[in-house]
Amino acid sequence: MAHNQEKIKILKERLGFNWQNEDLLHLALTHSSYAYEKNCRGQENNQRLEFLGDAVLELVVSDYLYRTYPGHTEGELTRLRAAIVCEPSLARIARNLELGFSLYMGRGEERSGGRERPSILADAFEALLGAIYLDQGLEVARKVALKFLEPVINDVLEGRMERDYKTELQEILQEEGVVDINYTILHEEGPDHHKTFTAAVYFQGREMGRGQGRSKKEAEQQAACQALARLGYLQG
């Protein structure tokens, strides 16, 4: 536990502010497995803070993209946000902060590799943002989030972390036994040099997603993105 406390001390220094209620920080770092082993009450883990932090993160990134890219469509902004706040991106930030080694975690979860598990790391970063929001307010939470998100945002905007939603959707549906997936371009508008395409994706006889883009490929990707969100597979 001494090692854990040393990591938390380093984390506090990296965050760059003084906590008004440090209990919030420790709660954000309390995994449910630790609370279970210690026979804590059901809410004495970081899950509620994760719920709050997820909303804070989405607002901060949405606001940043909206202000930075006034010419982007809703679909383009949604695609960028999804790539920025997805589990791999958040887990990467958590690793840089060494959050896994700061967590209070049950011994069973730790032995199974929990301190390196991407889902746990991503959840911990969201919980941390939720705690910062409650303790310091939205503006500090925004600054902290954008500070640590900066390398991820740069990678996404430079095309180094683009998600292939069509492939993701196909792989998920194939696992569920769905093989008949069809994309259709519904319409296109605008001059030849600046067209906007609208596409839809269909499976099991229903339209499951619709999206727009500057190319047919982009529109189909956005349709797949919406389908993934509708099915509950897309974070953010």
Short mmCIF file of C-alpha atoms in Angstrom, two decimals:
data_model
loop_
_atom_site.label_atom_id
_atom_site.label_comp_id
_atom_site.label_asym_id
_atom_site.label_seq_id
_atom_site.Cartn_x
_atom_site.Cartn_y
_atom_site.Cartn_z
CA MET A 1 0.00 0.00 0.00
CA ALA A 2 2.98 2.30 0.58
CA HIS A 3 3.85 1.93 -3.12
CA ASN A 4 0.26 2.84 -3.95
CA GLN A 5 0.43 5.99 -1.80
CA GLU A 6 3.66 7.08 -3.46
CA LYS A 7 2.00 6.76 -6.88
CA ILE A 8 -0.96 8.81 -5.67
CA LYS A 9 1.39 11.51 -4.43
CA ILE A 10 3.04 11.67 -7.87
CA LEU A 11 -0.40 11.75 -9.53
CA LYS A 12 -1.46 14.72 -7.39
CA GLU A 13 1.67 16.60 -8.42
CA ARG A 14 1.02 15.92 -12.11
CA LEU A 15 -2.57 17.14 -11.84
CA GLY A 16 -1.26 20.48 -10.62
CA PHE A 17 -3.86 21.65 -8.10
CA ASN A 18 -4.69 21.28 -4.41
CA TRP A 19 -7.69 19.12 -3.65
CA GLN A 20 -10.38 20.62 -1.45
CA ASN A 21 -11.74 17.16 -0.66
CA GLU A 22 -9.05 14.54 -1.15
CA ASP A 23 -11.54 11.80 -0.34
CA LEU A 24 -12.90 12.30 -3.86
CA LEU A 25 -9.50 11.46 -5.33
CA HIS A 26 -9.25 8.27 -3.29
CA LEU A 27 -12.81 7.32 -4.23
CA ALA A 28 -11.97 7.83 -7.92
CA LEU A 29 -9.10 5.38 -7.47
CA THR A 30 -11.15 2.73 -5.67
CA HIS A 31 -11.99 -0.18 -7.95
CA SER A 32 -15.13 -2.16 -7.15
CA SER A 33 -13.04 -5.28 -6.42
CA TYR A 34 -11.30 -3.48 -3.55
CA ALA A 35 -14.58 -2.22 -2.11
CA TYR A 36 -15.98 -5.75 -2.31
CA GLU A 37 -13.00 -7.29 -0.53
CA LYS A 38 -13.18 -4.66 2.20
CA ASN A 39 -16.95 -5.19 2.61
CA CYS A 40 -17.63 -1.53 1.85
CA ARG A 41 -21.11 -0.28 1.09
CA GLY A 42 -22.15 -0.63 -2.54
CA GLN A 43 -21.39 2.96 -3.57
CA GLU A 44 -17.87 3.14 -2.08
CA ASN A 45 -16.13 2.58 -5.39
CA ASN A 46 -15.42 4.71 -8.46
CA GLN A 47 -18.37 3.65 -10.62
CA ARG A 48 -20.59 6.67 -9.91
CA LEU A 49 -17.67 9.03 -10.49
CA GLU A 50 -16.97 7.19 -13.75
CA PHE A 51 -20.57 7.87 -14.81
CA LEU A 52 -20.13 11.57 -14.08
CA GLY A 53 -16.67 11.77 -15.63
CA ASP A 54 -17.91 10.19 -18.85
CA ALA A 55 -20.37 13.08 -19.23
CA VAL A 56 -17.73 15.68 -18.36
CA LEU A 57 -15.33 14.17 -20.89
CA GLU A 58 -17.93 14.14 -23.65
CA LEU A 59 -18.84 17.78 -22.98
CA VAL A 60 -15.21 18.94 -22.89
CA VAL A 61 -14.26 17.17 -26.12
CA SER A 62 -17.49 18.16 -27.89
CA ASP A 63 -16.98 21.81 -26.95
CA TYR A 64 -13.34 21.71 -28.06
CA LEU A 65 -14.15 20.19 -31.45
CA TYR A 66 -17.15 22.47 -32.02
CA ARG A 67 -15.08 25.60 -31.42
CA THR A 68 -11.96 24.37 -33.24
CA TYR A 69 -13.65 23.08 -36.40
CA PRO A 70 -16.57 25.37 -37.35
CA GLY A 71 -16.68 23.91 -40.86
CA HIS A 72 -17.09 20.27 -39.81
CA THR A 73 -20.44 18.52 -40.08
CA GLU A 74 -22.17 16.90 -37.12
CA GLY A 75 -21.13 13.52 -38.47
CA GLU A 76 -17.48 14.52 -38.78
CA LEU A 77 -17.46 15.93 -35.25
CA THR A 78 -19.09 12.77 -33.92
CA ARG A 79 -16.48 10.60 -35.62
CA LEU A 80 -13.60 12.62 -34.20
CA ARG A 81 -15.07 12.63 -30.71
CA ALA A 82 -15.64 8.89 -30.78
CA ALA A 83 -12.01 8.29 -31.75
CA ILE A 84 -10.76 10.61 -29.00
CA VAL A 85 -12.84 9.27 -26.12
CA CYS A 86 -12.77 5.58 -27.04
CA GLU A 87 -11.44 3.00 -24.59
CA PRO A 88 -7.98 2.56 -26.19
CA SER A 89 -7.38 6.32 -26.12
CA LEU A 90 -8.43 6.72 -22.50
CA ALA A 91 -6.44 3.66 -21.44
CA ARG A 92 -3.38 5.17 -23.11
CA ILE A 93 -3.78 8.35 -21.06
CA ALA A 94 -4.31 6.35 -17.88
CA ARG A 95 -1.09 4.41 -18.54
CA ASN A 96 0.81 7.66 -19.02
CA LEU A 97 -0.52 8.79 -15.65
CA GLU A 98 0.26 5.36 -14.14
CA LEU A 99 -3.32 5.22 -12.88
CA GLY A 100 -3.26 1.43 -12.82
CA PHE A 101 -0.64 1.47 -10.10
CA SER A 102 -2.50 4.17 -8.16
CA LEU A 103 -5.72 2.16 -7.92
CA TYR A 104 -7.02 0.52 -4.79
CA MET A 105 -7.73 -2.92 -6.22
CA GLY A 106 -8.76 -6.30 -4.87
CA ARG A 107 -6.06 -8.93 -4.79
CA GLY A 108 -7.94 -11.27 -7.10
CA GLU A 109 -8.41 -8.58 -9.73
CA GLU A 110 -4.79 -7.54 -9.40
CA ARG A 111 -3.54 -11.10 -9.88
CA SER A 112 -5.61 -11.40 -13.06
CA GLY A 113 -3.89 -8.36 -14.59
CA GLY A 114 -6.43 -5.73 -13.62
CA ARG A 115 -3.88 -2.95 -13.29
CA GLU A 116 -3.17 -3.21 -17.02
CA ARG A 117 -6.69 -3.96 -18.25
CA PRO A 118 -7.76 -1.26 -20.75
CA SER A 119 -11.38 -1.12 -19.58
CA ILE A 120 -10.34 -0.59 -15.95
CA LEU A 121 -7.80 2.06 -16.92
CA ALA A 122 -10.26 3.95 -19.13
CA ASP A 123 -12.91 3.84 -16.40
CA ALA A 124 -10.40 5.12 -13.84
CA PHE A 125 -9.53 8.12 -15.99
CA GLU A 126 -13.21 8.98 -16.35
CA ALA A 127 -13.71 8.58 -12.60
CA LEU A 128 -10.76 10.88 -11.98
CA LEU A 129 -12.31 13.55 -14.22
CA GLY A 130 -15.59 13.18 -12.36
CA ALA A 131 -13.81 13.72 -9.06
CA ILE A 132 -11.95 16.76 -10.40
CA TYR A 133 -15.23 18.24 -11.65
CA LEU A 134 -16.87 17.85 -8.23
CA ASP A 135 -13.85 19.19 -6.36
CA GLN A 136 -12.67 21.99 -8.65
CA GLY A 137 -15.47 22.72 -11.10
CA LEU A 138 -15.83 22.41 -14.84
CA GLU A 139 -13.07 24.81 -15.91
CA VAL A 140 -10.32 22.97 -14.03
CA ALA A 141 -11.70 19.63 -15.23
CA ARG A 142 -11.60 20.99 -18.78
CA LYS A 143 -7.98 22.12 -18.47
CA VAL A 144 -6.86 18.82 -16.96
CA ALA A 145 -8.73 16.77 -19.55
CA LEU A 146 -7.37 18.70 -22.53
CA LYS A 147 -3.85 18.69 -21.09
CA PHE A 148 -3.70 14.90 -20.99
CA LEU A 149 -5.85 14.39 -24.08
CA GLU A 150 -3.60 16.58 -26.25
CA PRO A 151 -1.41 13.78 -27.69
CA VAL A 152 -4.49 11.67 -28.41
CA ILE A 153 -6.30 14.58 -30.05
CA ASN A 154 -3.25 15.33 -32.19
CA ASP A 155 -2.99 11.72 -33.32
CA VAL A 156 -6.68 11.58 -34.20
CA LEU A 157 -6.67 14.88 -36.07
CA GLU A 158 -3.58 13.87 -38.02
CA GLY A 159 -5.21 10.61 -39.01
CA ARG A 160 -3.04 8.28 -36.96
CA MET A 161 -5.93 6.86 -34.93
CA GLU A 162 -8.84 6.72 -37.36
CA ARG A 163 -11.36 4.03 -36.47
CA ASP A 164 -12.70 1.70 -39.13
CA TYR A 165 -16.33 1.52 -38.06
CA LYS A 166 -17.38 -0.63 -41.02
CA THR A 167 -14.90 -3.34 -40.08
CA GLU A 168 -15.81 -3.11 -36.39
CA LEU A 169 -19.50 -3.47 -37.22
CA GLN A 170 -18.90 -6.38 -39.58
CA GLU A 171 -16.81 -8.28 -37.03
CA ILE A 172 -19.35 -7.76 -34.25
CA LEU A 173 -22.30 -8.82 -36.40
CA GLN A 174 -20.49 -11.87 -37.76
CA GLU A 175 -19.88 -13.02 -34.19
CA GLU A 176 -23.64 -12.76 -33.68
CA GLY A 177 -24.38 -14.72 -36.85
CA VAL A 178 -25.39 -11.76 -39.03
CA VAL A 179 -23.75 -11.93 -42.46
CA ASP A 180 -26.10 -9.89 -44.67
CA ILE A 181 -24.93 -6.28 -44.21
CA ASN A 182 -25.72 -3.74 -46.93
CA TYR A 183 -24.77 -0.10 -47.45
CA THR A 184 -26.78 2.22 -49.69
CA ILE A 185 -26.08 5.79 -50.79
CA LEU A 186 -29.44 7.48 -50.22
CA HIS A 187 -28.66 10.80 -51.88
CA GLU A 188 -25.97 13.34 -52.63
CA GLU A 189 -26.12 17.11 -52.72
CA GLY A 190 -23.91 20.08 -53.48
CA PRO A 191 -21.55 20.98 -56.35
CA ASP A 192 -19.09 18.42 -57.68
CA HIS A 193 -16.16 19.93 -55.78
CA HIS A 194 -18.04 19.97 -52.45
CA LYS A 195 -20.57 17.15 -52.38
CA THR A 196 -22.20 15.72 -49.28
CA PHE A 197 -23.29 12.08 -49.39
CA THR A 198 -25.84 10.37 -47.15
CA ALA A 199 -25.55 6.62 -46.62
CA ALA A 200 -27.49 4.02 -44.65
CA VAL A 201 -26.53 0.57 -43.39
CA TYR A 202 -29.09 -2.24 -43.32
CA PHE A 203 -29.10 -5.67 -41.72
CA GLN A 204 -31.83 -8.07 -40.67
CA GLY A 205 -34.20 -6.14 -42.92
CA ARG A 206 -33.89 -2.83 -41.06
CA GLU A 207 -32.01 0.41 -41.39
CA MET A 208 -29.66 0.51 -38.38
CA GLY A 209 -27.57 3.58 -39.08
CA ARG A 210 -27.36 6.65 -41.27
CA GLY A 211 -24.48 9.03 -41.83
CA GLN A 212 -23.14 11.87 -43.94
CA GLY A 213 -19.71 12.59 -45.37
CA ARG A 214 -17.77 14.37 -48.07
CA SER A 215 -17.27 11.02 -49.82
CA LYS A 216 -19.30 7.84 -50.16
CA LYS A 217 -16.75 6.02 -48.02
CA GLU A 218 -16.99 8.62 -45.25
CA ALA A 219 -20.80 8.50 -45.32
CA GLU A 220 -20.75 4.70 -45.00
CA GLN A 221 -18.30 4.95 -42.10
CA GLN A 222 -20.66 7.37 -40.36
CA ALA A 223 -23.61 5.05 -40.95
CA ALA A 224 -21.63 2.19 -39.39
CA CYS A 225 -20.67 4.48 -36.51
CA GLN A 226 -24.33 5.24 -35.81
CA ALA A 227 -25.21 1.54 -35.99
CA LEU A 228 -22.49 0.71 -33.46
CA ALA A 229 -23.78 3.44 -31.15
CA ARG A 230 -27.35 2.17 -31.49
CA LEU A 231 -26.20 -1.35 -30.62
CA GLY A 232 -24.32 -0.08 -27.57
CA TYR A 233 -20.81 -0.86 -28.81
CA LEU A 234 -19.58 2.70 -29.24
CA GLN A 235 -18.33 4.80 -26.34
CA GLY A 236 -18.79 8.53 -26.60
#
